[in-house]
mmCIF file of C-alpha atoms and ligand atoms in Angstrom:
data_model
loop_
_atom_site.group_PDB
_atom_site.id
_atom_site.type_symbol
_atom_site.label_atom_id
_atom_site.label_comp_id
_atom_site.label_asym_id
_atom_site.label_seq_id
_atom_site.Cartn_x
_atom_site.Cartn_y
_atom_site.Cartn_z
ATOM 1 C CA MET A 1 27.493 -17.345 10.501
ATOM 2 C CA ASP A 2 29.817 -16.572 7.625
ATOM 3 C CA GLU A 3 30.510 -12.805 7.604
ATOM 4 C CA LYS A 4 29.537 -12.258 3.966
ATOM 5 C CA VAL A 5 26.291 -14.221 4.357
ATOM 6 C CA TYR A 6 25.508 -12.253 7.526
ATOM 7 C CA GLU A 7 26.110 -8.887 5.850
ATOM 8 C CA LEU A 8 23.987 -9.776 2.823
ATOM 9 C CA ILE A 9 21.089 -10.893 5.054
ATOM 10 C CA ASN A 10 21.365 -7.776 7.209
ATOM 11 C CA ASP A 11 21.375 -5.629 4.025
ATOM 12 C CA GLN A 12 18.346 -7.539 2.773
ATOM 13 C CA ILE A 13 16.337 -6.335 5.790
ATOM 14 C CA ASN A 14 16.921 -2.791 4.550
ATOM 15 C CA LYS A 15 16.065 -3.756 0.959
ATOM 16 C CA GLU A 16 12.758 -5.283 2.035
ATOM 17 C CA PHE A 17 11.854 -2.180 4.057
ATOM 18 C CA TYR A 18 12.826 -0.076 1.032
ATOM 19 C CA SER A 19 10.455 -2.250 -1.045
ATOM 20 C CA ALA A 20 7.697 -1.475 1.481
ATOM 21 C CA TYR A 21 8.546 2.218 1.174
ATOM 22 C CA LEU A 22 8.525 2.117 -2.646
ATOM 23 C CA TYR A 23 5.164 0.364 -2.733
ATOM 24 C CA MET A 24 3.698 2.827 -0.242
ATOM 25 C CA ALA A 25 4.841 5.633 -2.561
ATOM 26 C CA ILE A 26 3.113 3.840 -5.446
ATOM 27 C CA ALA A 27 -0.054 3.448 -3.326
ATOM 28 C CA ASP A 28 0.083 7.164 -2.503
ATOM 29 C CA TYR A 29 0.356 7.998 -6.221
ATOM 30 C CA TYR A 30 -2.691 5.876 -7.121
ATOM 31 C CA GLU A 31 -4.656 7.214 -4.150
ATOM 32 C CA ASP A 32 -3.981 10.717 -5.427
ATOM 33 C CA GLU A 33 -5.109 9.649 -8.905
ATOM 34 C CA GLY A 34 -8.419 8.318 -7.531
ATOM 35 C CA LEU A 35 -7.531 4.664 -8.223
ATOM 36 C CA LYS A 36 -8.263 3.279 -4.778
ATOM 37 C CA GLY A 37 -8.116 -0.368 -5.865
ATOM 38 C CA PHE A 38 -4.566 0.014 -7.199
ATOM 39 C CA ALA A 39 -3.704 1.897 -3.988
ATOM 40 C CA ASN A 40 -5.145 -0.958 -1.919
ATOM 41 C CA TRP A 41 -3.118 -3.547 -3.828
ATOM 42 C CA TYR A 42 0.130 -1.665 -3.172
ATOM 43 C CA MET A 43 -0.646 -0.988 0.493
ATOM 44 C CA ILE A 44 -1.063 -4.737 0.959
ATOM 45 C CA GLN A 45 2.176 -5.226 -0.936
ATOM 46 C CA THR A 46 3.757 -2.824 1.563
ATOM 47 C CA GLN A 47 2.595 -5.096 4.403
ATOM 48 C CA GLU A 48 4.025 -8.143 2.605
ATOM 49 C CA GLU A 49 7.400 -6.445 2.204
ATOM 50 C CA ARG A 50 7.474 -5.545 5.890
ATOM 51 C CA ASP A 51 6.808 -9.242 6.575
ATOM 52 C CA HIS A 52 9.756 -10.186 4.373
ATOM 53 C CA ALA A 53 12.001 -7.839 6.385
ATOM 54 C CA LEU A 54 10.741 -9.358 9.642
ATOM 55 C CA ILE A 55 11.430 -12.895 8.412
ATOM 56 C CA PHE A 56 15.079 -11.983 7.740
ATOM 57 C CA ARG A 57 15.252 -10.163 11.101
ATOM 58 C CA LYS A 58 13.953 -13.229 12.950
ATOM 59 C CA TYR A 59 16.376 -15.485 11.102
ATOM 60 C CA LEU A 60 19.355 -13.389 12.234
ATOM 61 C CA LEU A 61 18.097 -13.240 15.816
ATOM 62 C CA ASP A 62 17.434 -16.988 15.901
ATOM 63 C CA ASN A 63 21.026 -17.490 14.758
ATOM 64 C CA ASP A 64 22.375 -15.267 17.560
ATOM 65 C CA CYS A 65 23.367 -12.577 15.054
ATOM 66 C CA LYS A 66 22.983 -8.849 15.648
ATOM 67 C CA VAL A 67 20.471 -6.932 13.532
ATOM 68 C CA VAL A 68 21.823 -3.564 12.387
ATOM 69 C CA LEU A 69 19.073 -1.316 11.023
ATOM 70 C CA THR A 70 20.209 1.302 8.532
ATOM 71 C CA GLU A 71 18.712 4.335 6.815
ATOM 72 C CA ILE A 72 15.963 3.671 4.272
ATOM 73 C CA ALA A 73 16.409 5.596 1.022
ATOM 74 C CA GLN A 74 13.695 7.881 -0.328
ATOM 75 C CA PRO A 75 11.835 6.103 -3.147
ATOM 76 C CA ASP A 76 11.515 7.751 -6.555
ATOM 77 C CA ALA A 77 7.807 8.533 -6.775
ATOM 78 C CA SER A 78 7.793 10.825 -9.826
ATOM 79 C CA PHE A 79 5.445 8.738 -11.955
ATOM 80 C CA SER A 80 4.420 10.119 -15.341
ATOM 81 C CA ASP A 81 1.364 7.948 -15.985
ATOM 82 C CA HIS A 82 -0.655 5.045 -14.551
ATOM 83 C CA LEU A 83 1.506 2.391 -16.226
ATOM 84 C CA SER A 84 4.946 3.540 -15.063
ATOM 85 C CA PRO A 85 4.585 2.508 -11.359
ATOM 86 C CA LEU A 86 3.661 -1.014 -12.500
ATOM 87 C CA GLN A 87 6.769 -1.170 -14.674
ATOM 88 C CA ALA A 88 8.912 0.234 -11.839
ATOM 89 C CA ALA A 89 7.515 -2.458 -9.502
ATOM 90 C CA LEU A 90 8.381 -5.224 -11.986
ATOM 91 C CA GLU A 91 11.938 -3.940 -12.396
ATOM 92 C CA HIS A 92 12.286 -3.679 -8.623
ATOM 93 C CA GLU A 93 11.130 -7.262 -8.096
ATOM 94 C CA LYS A 94 13.690 -8.490 -10.652
ATOM 95 C CA TYR A 95 16.352 -6.605 -8.702
ATOM 96 C CA ILE A 96 15.204 -8.198 -5.429
ATOM 97 C CA THR A 97 15.307 -11.649 -7.037
ATOM 98 C CA GLY A 98 18.941 -10.912 -7.871
ATOM 99 C CA THR A 99 19.758 -9.965 -4.278
ATOM 100 C CA ILE A 100 18.107 -13.144 -2.929
ATOM 101 C CA ASN A 101 20.106 -15.162 -5.456
ATOM 102 C CA ASP A 102 23.296 -13.425 -4.273
ATOM 103 C CA ILE A 103 22.620 -14.512 -0.675
ATOM 104 C CA TYR A 104 21.867 -18.051 -1.861
ATOM 105 C CA ALA A 105 25.136 -18.148 -3.820
ATOM 106 C CA ALA A 106 27.150 -16.841 -0.854
ATOM 107 C CA ALA A 107 25.499 -19.330 1.520
ATOM 108 C CA THR A 108 26.213 -22.187 -0.874
ATOM 109 C CA GLU A 109 29.823 -21.066 -1.205
ATOM 110 C CA ALA A 110 30.156 -20.950 2.603
ATOM 111 C CA LYS A 111 28.495 -24.389 2.958
ATOM 112 C CA ASP A 112 25.850 -22.688 5.104
ATOM 113 C CA PHE A 113 23.084 -25.126 4.222
ATOM 114 C CA ARG A 114 20.795 -23.858 6.963
ATOM 115 C CA THR A 115 20.658 -20.498 5.201
ATOM 116 C CA VAL A 116 20.317 -22.203 1.809
ATOM 117 C CA ASN A 117 17.296 -24.051 3.199
ATOM 118 C CA PHE A 118 15.851 -20.903 4.787
ATOM 119 C CA LEU A 119 16.105 -19.027 1.475
ATOM 120 C CA LYS A 120 14.010 -21.546 -0.447
ATOM 121 C CA TRP A 121 10.775 -19.817 0.658
ATOM 122 C CA PHE A 122 12.120 -16.548 -0.773
ATOM 123 C CA ILE A 123 13.204 -18.185 -4.052
ATOM 124 C CA ASP A 124 9.595 -19.368 -4.566
ATOM 125 C CA GLU A 125 8.162 -16.083 -3.319
ATOM 126 C CA GLN A 126 10.175 -14.103 -5.883
ATOM 127 C CA LEU A 127 8.728 -16.188 -8.702
ATOM 128 C CA GLU A 128 5.268 -15.175 -7.488
ATOM 129 C CA GLU A 129 6.278 -11.555 -6.936
ATOM 130 C CA GLU A 130 7.635 -11.206 -10.474
ATOM 131 C CA ALA A 131 4.658 -13.037 -12.011
ATOM 132 C CA ASN A 132 2.178 -10.782 -10.177
ATOM 133 C CA ALA A 133 4.054 -7.638 -11.183
ATOM 134 C CA ARG A 134 4.277 -8.796 -14.810
ATOM 135 C CA ASP A 135 0.555 -9.632 -14.881
ATOM 136 C CA MET A 136 -0.278 -6.142 -13.669
ATOM 137 C CA VAL A 137 1.779 -4.590 -16.479
ATOM 138 C CA THR A 138 0.172 -6.895 -19.053
ATOM 139 C CA ASN A 139 -3.354 -6.292 -17.764
ATOM 140 C CA PHE A 140 -2.862 -2.563 -17.795
ATOM 141 C CA LYS A 141 -1.561 -2.606 -21.377
ATOM 142 C CA LEU A 142 -4.541 -4.726 -22.437
ATOM 143 C CA PHE A 143 -7.338 -3.005 -20.520
ATOM 144 C CA GLY A 144 -6.045 0.069 -18.693
ATOM 145 C CA ASN A 145 -6.329 2.606 -21.485
ATOM 146 C CA ASP A 146 -10.091 2.198 -21.687
ATOM 147 C CA ALA A 147 -12.184 3.861 -18.926
ATOM 148 C CA LYS A 148 -14.376 0.791 -18.348
ATOM 149 C CA GLY A 149 -11.352 -1.526 -18.396
ATOM 150 C CA LEU A 150 -9.516 0.676 -15.901
ATOM 151 C CA TYR A 151 -12.575 0.740 -13.648
ATOM 152 C CA ASP A 152 -12.791 -3.064 -13.708
ATOM 153 C CA LEU A 153 -9.079 -3.480 -12.948
ATOM 154 C CA ASP A 154 -9.383 -1.048 -10.040
ATOM 155 C CA ARG A 155 -12.317 -3.036 -8.661
ATOM 156 C CA GLU A 156 -10.335 -6.271 -9.002
ATOM 157 C CA TYR A 157 -7.351 -4.857 -7.111
ATOM 158 C CA GLN A 158 -9.648 -3.487 -4.419
ATOM 159 C CA ALA A 159 -10.507 -7.087 -3.509
ATOM 160 C CA ARG A 160 -6.973 -8.015 -2.468
ATOM 161 C CA THR A 161 -6.627 -8.753 1.254
ATOM 162 C CA TYR A 162 -3.583 -9.141 3.463
ATOM 163 C CA VAL A 163 -2.432 -12.614 4.487
ATOM 164 C CA GLN A 164 0.543 -12.887 6.813
ATOM 165 C CA ALA A 165 3.581 -14.530 5.194
ATOM 166 C CA ALA A 166 3.760 -18.234 6.073
ATOM 167 C CA PRO A 167 7.186 -18.179 7.825
ATOM 168 C CA LEU A 168 5.873 -15.553 10.278
ATOM 169 C CA ALA A 169 2.495 -17.231 10.723
ATOM 170 C CA THR A 170 4.176 -20.433 11.873
ATOM 171 C CA ALA A 171 6.862 -18.703 13.941
HETATM 172 FE FE1 LIG B 201 10.187 -8.857 -0.758
HETATM 173 FE FE2 LIG B 201 8.515 -8.109 -3.297
HETATM 174 O O1 LIG B 201 9.842 -9.145 -2.512
#
């Protein structure tokens, strides 16, 4: 595998685990605030991010490339109100979209079409990740400042359940 493509994919494993860490910190914040539905939503998001890391890990191993695990940074969990973690999550997902695009660009440049093909699931996934994060910000702005609205949102997010990411389920 092209060295730059390899390094970006190996780095992405760390970024996905960092995403899991960030969302666990957000879940911890909401748990502490008594919003167990929001906490549930982010704990499931944590599981999804771990899945993303494992998909990249498997891809490297399948390509006879060494996985090098590196230190995961401490997430910033100093949230000032119930809206700010949702905004932080949206900004983080935009950042992750950028890193996936960087791998795609490097793979295209290197004529590594196997990796280009592999990344298509992530390109689609990031659209969904950003849309979900944006919806949560919008819903909170519309309904979250009213006690009944906040209660209903929390109930809605409590209903989310974990589904293993498709590339792992078929692996
Ligand atoms: Fe791994 Fe939330 O994207």
